[in-house]
Coordinates of C-alpha atoms and ligand atoms in Angstrom, one line a residue:
X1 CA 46.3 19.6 -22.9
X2 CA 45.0 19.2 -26.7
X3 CA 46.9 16.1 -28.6
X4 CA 48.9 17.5 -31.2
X5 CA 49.9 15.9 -34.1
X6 CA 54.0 16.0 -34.3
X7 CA 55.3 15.3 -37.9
X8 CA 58.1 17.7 -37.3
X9 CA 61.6 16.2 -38.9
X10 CA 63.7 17.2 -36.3
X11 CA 64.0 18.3 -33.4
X12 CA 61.3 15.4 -33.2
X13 CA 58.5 12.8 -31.4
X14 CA 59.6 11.0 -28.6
X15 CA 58.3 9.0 -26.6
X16 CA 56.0 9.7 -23.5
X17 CA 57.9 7.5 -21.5
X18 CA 61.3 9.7 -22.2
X19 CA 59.4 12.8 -21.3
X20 CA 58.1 11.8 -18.2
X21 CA 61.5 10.2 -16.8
X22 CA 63.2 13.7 -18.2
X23 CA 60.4 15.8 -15.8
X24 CA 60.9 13.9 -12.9
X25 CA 64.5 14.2 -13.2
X26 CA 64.5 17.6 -13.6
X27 CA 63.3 17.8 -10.1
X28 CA 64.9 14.8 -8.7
X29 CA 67.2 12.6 -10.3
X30 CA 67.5 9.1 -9.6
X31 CA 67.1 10.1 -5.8
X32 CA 69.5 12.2 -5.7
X33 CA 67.4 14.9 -4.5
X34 CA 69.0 17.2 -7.4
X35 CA 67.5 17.8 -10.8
X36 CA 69.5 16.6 -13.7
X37 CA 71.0 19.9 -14.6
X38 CA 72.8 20.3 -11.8
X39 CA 74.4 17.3 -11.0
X40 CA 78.3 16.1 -11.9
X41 CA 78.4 14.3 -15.3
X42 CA 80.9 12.2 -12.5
X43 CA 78.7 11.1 -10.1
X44 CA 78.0 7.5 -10.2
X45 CA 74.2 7.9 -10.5
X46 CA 75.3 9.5 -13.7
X47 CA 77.7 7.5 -14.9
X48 CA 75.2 5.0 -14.9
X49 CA 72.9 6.5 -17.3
X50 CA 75.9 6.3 -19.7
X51 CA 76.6 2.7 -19.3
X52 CA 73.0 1.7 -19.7
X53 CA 72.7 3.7 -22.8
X54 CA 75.9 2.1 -24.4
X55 CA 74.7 -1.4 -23.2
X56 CA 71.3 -0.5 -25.1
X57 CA 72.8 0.5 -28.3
X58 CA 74.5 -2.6 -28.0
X59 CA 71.8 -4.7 -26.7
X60 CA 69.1 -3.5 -30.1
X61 CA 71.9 -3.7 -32.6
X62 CA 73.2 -7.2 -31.4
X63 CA 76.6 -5.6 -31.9
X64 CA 79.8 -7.7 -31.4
X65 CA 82.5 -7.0 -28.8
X66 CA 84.2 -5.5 -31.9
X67 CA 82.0 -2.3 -31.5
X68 CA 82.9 0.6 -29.8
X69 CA 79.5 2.9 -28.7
X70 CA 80.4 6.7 -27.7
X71 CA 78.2 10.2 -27.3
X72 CA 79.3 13.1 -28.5
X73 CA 78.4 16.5 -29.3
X74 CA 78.8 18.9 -32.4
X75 CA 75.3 16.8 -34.2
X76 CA 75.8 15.1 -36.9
X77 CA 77.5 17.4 -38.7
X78 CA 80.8 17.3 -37.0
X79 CA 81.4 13.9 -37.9
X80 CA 81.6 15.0 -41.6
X81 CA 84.9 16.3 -40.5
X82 CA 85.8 13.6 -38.0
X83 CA 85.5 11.1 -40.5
X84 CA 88.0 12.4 -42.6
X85 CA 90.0 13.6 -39.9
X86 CA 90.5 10.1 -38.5
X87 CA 90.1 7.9 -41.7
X88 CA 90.7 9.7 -44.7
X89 CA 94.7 9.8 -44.8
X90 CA 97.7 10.9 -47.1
X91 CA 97.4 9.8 -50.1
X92 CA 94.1 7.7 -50.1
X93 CA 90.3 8.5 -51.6
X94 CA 87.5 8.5 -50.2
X95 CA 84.2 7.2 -51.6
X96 CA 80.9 9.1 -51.1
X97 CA 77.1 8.8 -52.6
X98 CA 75.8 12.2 -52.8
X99 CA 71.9 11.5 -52.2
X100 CA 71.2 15.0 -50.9
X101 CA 72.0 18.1 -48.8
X102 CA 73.6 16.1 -45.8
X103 CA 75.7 13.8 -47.8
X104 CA 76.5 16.8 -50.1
X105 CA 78.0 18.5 -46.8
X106 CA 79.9 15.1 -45.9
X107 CA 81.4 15.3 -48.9
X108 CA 82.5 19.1 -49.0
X109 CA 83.7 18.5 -45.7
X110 CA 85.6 15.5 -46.6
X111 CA 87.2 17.3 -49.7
X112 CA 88.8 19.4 -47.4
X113 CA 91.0 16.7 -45.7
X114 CA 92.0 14.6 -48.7
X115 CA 90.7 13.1 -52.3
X116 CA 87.4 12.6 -52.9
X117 CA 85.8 10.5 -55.5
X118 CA 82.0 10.4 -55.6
X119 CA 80.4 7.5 -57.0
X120 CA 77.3 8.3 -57.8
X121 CA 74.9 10.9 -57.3
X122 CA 71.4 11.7 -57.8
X123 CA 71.1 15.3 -58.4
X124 CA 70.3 14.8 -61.8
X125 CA 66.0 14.6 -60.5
X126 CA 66.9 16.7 -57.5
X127 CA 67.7 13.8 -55.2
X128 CA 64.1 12.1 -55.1
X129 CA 65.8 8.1 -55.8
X130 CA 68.5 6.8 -54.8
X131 CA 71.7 5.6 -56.9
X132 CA 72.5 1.8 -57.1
X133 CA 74.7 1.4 -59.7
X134 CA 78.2 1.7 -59.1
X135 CA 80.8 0.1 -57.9
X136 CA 83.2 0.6 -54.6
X137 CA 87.0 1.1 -55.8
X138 CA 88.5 -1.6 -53.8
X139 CA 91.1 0.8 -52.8
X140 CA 88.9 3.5 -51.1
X141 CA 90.3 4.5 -47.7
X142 CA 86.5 4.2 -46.7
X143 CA 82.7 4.1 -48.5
X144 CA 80.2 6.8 -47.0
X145 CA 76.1 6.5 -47.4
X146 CA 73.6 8.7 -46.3
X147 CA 70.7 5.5 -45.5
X148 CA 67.6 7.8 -45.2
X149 CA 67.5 11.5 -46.8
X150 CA 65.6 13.6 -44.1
X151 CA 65.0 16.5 -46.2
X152 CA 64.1 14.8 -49.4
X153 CA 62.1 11.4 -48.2
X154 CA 64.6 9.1 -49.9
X155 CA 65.9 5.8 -48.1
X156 CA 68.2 3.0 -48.7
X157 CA 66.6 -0.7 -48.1
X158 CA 70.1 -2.3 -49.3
X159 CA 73.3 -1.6 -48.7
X160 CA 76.1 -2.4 -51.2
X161 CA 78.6 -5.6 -50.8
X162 CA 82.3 -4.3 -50.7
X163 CA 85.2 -5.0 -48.4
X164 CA 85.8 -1.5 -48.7
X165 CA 84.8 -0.1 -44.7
X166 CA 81.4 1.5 -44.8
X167 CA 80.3 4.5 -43.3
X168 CA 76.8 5.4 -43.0
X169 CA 74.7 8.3 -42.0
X170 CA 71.6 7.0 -39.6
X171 CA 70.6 10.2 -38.4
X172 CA 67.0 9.5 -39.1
X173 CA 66.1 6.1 -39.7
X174 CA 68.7 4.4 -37.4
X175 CA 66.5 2.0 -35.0
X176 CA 63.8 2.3 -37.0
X177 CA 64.1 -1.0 -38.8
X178 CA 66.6 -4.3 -38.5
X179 CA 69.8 -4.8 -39.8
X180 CA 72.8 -6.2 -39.7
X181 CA 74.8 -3.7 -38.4
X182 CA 78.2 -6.1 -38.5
X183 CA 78.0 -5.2 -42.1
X184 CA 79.4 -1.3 -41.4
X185 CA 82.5 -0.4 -39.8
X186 CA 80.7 2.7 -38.9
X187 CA 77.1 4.5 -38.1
X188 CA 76.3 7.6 -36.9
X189 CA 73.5 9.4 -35.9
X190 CA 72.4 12.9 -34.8
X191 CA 70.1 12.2 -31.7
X192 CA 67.1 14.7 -32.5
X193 CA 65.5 12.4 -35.1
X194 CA 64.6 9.3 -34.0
X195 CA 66.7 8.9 -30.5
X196 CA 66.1 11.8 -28.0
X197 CA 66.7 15.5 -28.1
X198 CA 69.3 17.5 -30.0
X199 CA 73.1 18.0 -28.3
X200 CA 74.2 14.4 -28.9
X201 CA 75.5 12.2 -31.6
X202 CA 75.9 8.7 -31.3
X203 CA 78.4 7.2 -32.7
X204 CA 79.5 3.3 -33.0
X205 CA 83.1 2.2 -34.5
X206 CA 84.3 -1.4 -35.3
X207 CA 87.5 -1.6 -33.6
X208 CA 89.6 -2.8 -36.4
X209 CA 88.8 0.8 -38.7
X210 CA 90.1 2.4 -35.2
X211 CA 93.2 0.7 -35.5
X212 CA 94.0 2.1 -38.8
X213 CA 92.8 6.1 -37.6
X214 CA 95.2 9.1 -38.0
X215 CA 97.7 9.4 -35.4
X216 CA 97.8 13.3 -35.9
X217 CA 94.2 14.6 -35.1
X218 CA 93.1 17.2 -32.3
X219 CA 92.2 15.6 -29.6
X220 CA 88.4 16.8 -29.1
X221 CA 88.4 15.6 -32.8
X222 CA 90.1 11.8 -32.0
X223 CA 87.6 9.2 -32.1
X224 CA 90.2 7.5 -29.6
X225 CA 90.1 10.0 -27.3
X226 CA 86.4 9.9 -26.2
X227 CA 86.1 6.0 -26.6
X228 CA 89.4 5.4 -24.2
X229 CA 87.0 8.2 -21.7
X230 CA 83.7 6.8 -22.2
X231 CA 82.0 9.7 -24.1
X232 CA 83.3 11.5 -21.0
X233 CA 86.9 13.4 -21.8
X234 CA 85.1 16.2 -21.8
X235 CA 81.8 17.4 -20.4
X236 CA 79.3 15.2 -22.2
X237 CA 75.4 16.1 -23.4
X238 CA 73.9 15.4 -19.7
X239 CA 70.3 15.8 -20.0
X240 CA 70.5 14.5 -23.9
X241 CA 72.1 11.5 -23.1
X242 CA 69.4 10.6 -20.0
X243 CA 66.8 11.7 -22.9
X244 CA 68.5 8.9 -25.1
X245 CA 68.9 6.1 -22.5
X246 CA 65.4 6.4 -22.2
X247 CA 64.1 6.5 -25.3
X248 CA 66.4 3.5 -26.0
X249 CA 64.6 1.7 -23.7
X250 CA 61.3 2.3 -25.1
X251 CA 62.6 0.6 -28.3
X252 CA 64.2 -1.7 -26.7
X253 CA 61.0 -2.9 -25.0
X254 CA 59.3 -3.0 -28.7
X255 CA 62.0 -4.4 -30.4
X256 CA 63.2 -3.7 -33.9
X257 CA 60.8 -6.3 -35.9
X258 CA 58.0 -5.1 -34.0
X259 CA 59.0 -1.3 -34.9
X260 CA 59.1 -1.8 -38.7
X261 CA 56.1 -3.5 -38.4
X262 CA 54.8 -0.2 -37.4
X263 CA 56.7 2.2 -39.0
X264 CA 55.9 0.3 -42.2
X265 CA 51.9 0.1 -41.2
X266 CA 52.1 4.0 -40.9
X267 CA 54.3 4.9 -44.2
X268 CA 52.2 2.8 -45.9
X269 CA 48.9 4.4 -45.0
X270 CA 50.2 8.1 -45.9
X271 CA 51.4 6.6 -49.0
X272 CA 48.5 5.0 -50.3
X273 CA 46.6 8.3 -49.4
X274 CA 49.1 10.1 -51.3
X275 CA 48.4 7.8 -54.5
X276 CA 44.9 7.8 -54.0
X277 CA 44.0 11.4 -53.4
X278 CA 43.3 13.4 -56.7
X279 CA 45.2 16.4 -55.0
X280 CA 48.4 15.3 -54.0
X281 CA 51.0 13.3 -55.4
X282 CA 54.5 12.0 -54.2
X283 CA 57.9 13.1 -55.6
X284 CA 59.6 9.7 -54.9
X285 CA 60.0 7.4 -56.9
X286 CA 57.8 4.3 -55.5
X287 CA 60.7 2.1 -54.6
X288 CA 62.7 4.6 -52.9
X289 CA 60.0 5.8 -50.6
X290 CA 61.4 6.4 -47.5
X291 CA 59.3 5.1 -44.3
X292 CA 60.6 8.0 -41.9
X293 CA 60.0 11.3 -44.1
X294 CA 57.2 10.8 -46.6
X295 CA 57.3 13.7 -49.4
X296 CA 54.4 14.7 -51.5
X297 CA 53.1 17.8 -53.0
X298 CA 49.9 19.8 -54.0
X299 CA 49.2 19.1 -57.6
X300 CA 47.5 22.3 -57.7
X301 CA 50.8 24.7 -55.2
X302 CA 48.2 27.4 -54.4
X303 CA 46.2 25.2 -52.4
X304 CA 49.3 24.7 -50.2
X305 CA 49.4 27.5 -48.2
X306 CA 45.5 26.7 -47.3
X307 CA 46.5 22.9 -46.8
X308 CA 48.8 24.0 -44.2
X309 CA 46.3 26.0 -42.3
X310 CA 43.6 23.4 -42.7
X311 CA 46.2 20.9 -41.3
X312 CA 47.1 23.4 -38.4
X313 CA 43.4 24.1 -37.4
X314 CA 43.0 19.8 -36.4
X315 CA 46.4 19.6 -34.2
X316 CA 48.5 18.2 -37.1
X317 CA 52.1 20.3 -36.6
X318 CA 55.4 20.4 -38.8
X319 CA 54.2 19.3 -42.6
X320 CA 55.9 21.4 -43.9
X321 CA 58.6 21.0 -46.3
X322 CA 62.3 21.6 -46.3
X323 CA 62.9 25.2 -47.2
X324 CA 65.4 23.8 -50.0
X325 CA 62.4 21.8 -51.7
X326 CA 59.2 23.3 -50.6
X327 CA 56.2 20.9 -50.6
X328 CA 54.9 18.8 -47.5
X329 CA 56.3 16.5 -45.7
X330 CA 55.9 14.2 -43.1
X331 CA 58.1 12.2 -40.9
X332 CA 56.9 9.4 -39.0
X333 CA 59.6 8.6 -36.5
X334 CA 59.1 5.9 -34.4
X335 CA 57.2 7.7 -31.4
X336 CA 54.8 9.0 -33.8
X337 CA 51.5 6.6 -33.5
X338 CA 49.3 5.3 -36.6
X339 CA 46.7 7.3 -34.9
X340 CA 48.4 10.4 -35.8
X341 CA 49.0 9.4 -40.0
X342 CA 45.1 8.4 -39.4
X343 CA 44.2 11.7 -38.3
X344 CA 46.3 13.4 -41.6
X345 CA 44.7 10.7 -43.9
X346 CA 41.7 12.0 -42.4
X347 CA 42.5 15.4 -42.9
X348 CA 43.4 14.9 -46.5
X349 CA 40.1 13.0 -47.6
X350 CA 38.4 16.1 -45.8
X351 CA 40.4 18.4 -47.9
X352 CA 39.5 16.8 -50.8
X353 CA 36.1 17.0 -50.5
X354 CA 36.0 20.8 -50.2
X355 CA 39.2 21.8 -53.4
X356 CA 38.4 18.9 -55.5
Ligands
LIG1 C1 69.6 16.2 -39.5 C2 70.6 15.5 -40.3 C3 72.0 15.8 -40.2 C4 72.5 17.0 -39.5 O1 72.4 16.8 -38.1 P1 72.9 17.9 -37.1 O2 72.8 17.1 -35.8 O3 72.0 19.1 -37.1 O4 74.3 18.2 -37.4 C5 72.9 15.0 -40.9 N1 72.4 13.9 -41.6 C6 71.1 13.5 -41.6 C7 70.7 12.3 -42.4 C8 70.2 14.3 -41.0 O5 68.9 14.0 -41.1

């Protein structure tokens, strides 16, 4: 099979290792003589998939017994409306940084279950930094951050001090870095970025923002619900949950120092390319650069479309930009190997050559 380069930004890269597992199973899993998709989310060969890929979430994040870990389903997205459903009550705000298209939709969501009071926004130079000045109003029901922005190539290295409970939006950095995850009280993350395939969220709660949850919320909808069942009240994400547990146990077998050692070798090879090249240029600002979705454009936008078909004729897939900002990008997940940036570096000095 030809080696092709995957930038996509999600659906994404995994990892070999959670490809192969998820072929084998297909035709046998865990010796069951049945493939994965038929077999009862119940049976104990599958309820230990589960377990091991709680234990790993809590096992890379060093999280306390105060954490809850659960699966669910609906992507990301959903929890803009579980989050407000369970946390946001009568009476109280909510605080929310708008740094982009998914926290704008966190916080149209959230304006539909109570007050909302963002705190700061970048808009202003269409989302390409990201807003640190402000501060938490102590009595916020809850803070909400987006930490990387997918679709504009923005990400957070800090997150603010406040005894207010933060919320945060991993979706597509989470795992791809340290940090010290006893400092939120809640993370989520869509799996199809940097985790496994799409159909499941992971989700992890401190137990003492639990406590103070809505009593009143549907029950497919109550963060209670599927942490007193185990990600399992319902029919859970089989096959992306397997895809996960594996995946999590290529990272854990790298480790999270070792990953942003190569997450940041690779981020900052495209970006010095980017900076060097007379063609392109970036549309972050240089402290903001996000390590998982670089963004950078053709100086001159008609060689774009040519770009892209150079880029497509070496094996290097899914560079192109959001349909809301246009432009290139390329997202570096952690499966994606330096050898693959190399070969777009490459790609771009050859490009060069021949337009400038
Ligand atoms: C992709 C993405 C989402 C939306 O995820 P879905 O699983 O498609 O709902 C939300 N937030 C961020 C940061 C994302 O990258």
């Amino acid at each position: 099979m030809t080696k092709v380069h995957n930038f996509s930004a999600g659906p994404a890269i995994l990892p070999q290792s959670a490809i192969d597992a998820s072929i084998e199973a297909l035709q046998n899993f865990s010796g069951t003589n049945l493939s994965l998709l038929e077999v009862s989310h119940r049976s104990k060969e599958y309820e230990a998939v589960v377990a091991e890929a709680v234990q790993l979430v809590k096992d890379i994040l060093n999280l306390s017994a105060d954490y809850e870990v659960v699966f669910l389903q609906g992507g990301a997205s959903l929890q803009f409306d579980m989050i407000p459903m369970n946390f946001l009550g009568s009476g109280q705000t909510a605080a929310y940084v708008n740094t982009g298209v998914w926290a704008g939709r966190a916080i149209k969501e959230a304006k539909m279950f109570g007050t909302v009071n963002v705190l700061a926004s970048s808009e202003d130079k269409n989302f390409n930094y990201i807003p640190k000045d402000y501060t938490i109003p102590a009595d916020a029901a809850y803070y909400h951050c987006t930490s990387n922005n997918t679709i504009y190539g923005t990400e957070m290295f800090e997150f603010p001090k406040s005894s207010v409970p933060m919320i945060c939006d991993m979706s597509s950095d989470i795992f791809s870095r340290p940090f010290d995850a006893s400092q939120f009280d809640m993370i989520y993350a869509g799996a199809q970025k940097n985790m496994g395939p799409a159909g499941t969220t992971l989700v992890i709660i401190k137990k003492s923002l639990l406590e103070k949850a809505n009593e009143k919320v549907p029950t497919m909808l109550n963060y209670k619900i599927h942490i007193e069942n185990g990600s399992m009240y319902n029919t859970p994400s089989v096959f992306a949950i397997f895809v996960c547990m594996h995946t999590l146990r290529w990272i854990k077998s790298i480790g999270l120092e070792a990953m942003e050692i190569r997450n940041k070798a690779k981020a900052d090879l495209l970006y010095a390319e980017i900076d060097r090249n007379s063609l392109f240029v970036g549309t972050v600002v240089p402290e903001d650069r996000s390590r998982m979705n670089v963004n950078f454009v053709l100086k001159d936008k008609n060689l774009e479309a040519d770009f892209l078909k150079f880029c497509e004729s070496r094996n290097l897939s899914g560079l192109k930009g959001h349909r809301s900002v246009g432009g290139l990008r390329a997202s570096l997940y952690n499966a994606l190997e330096l050898e693959s940036v190399q070969a777009l570096v490459n790609a771009m000095q050859d490009f060069e050559k021949v337009n400038a």
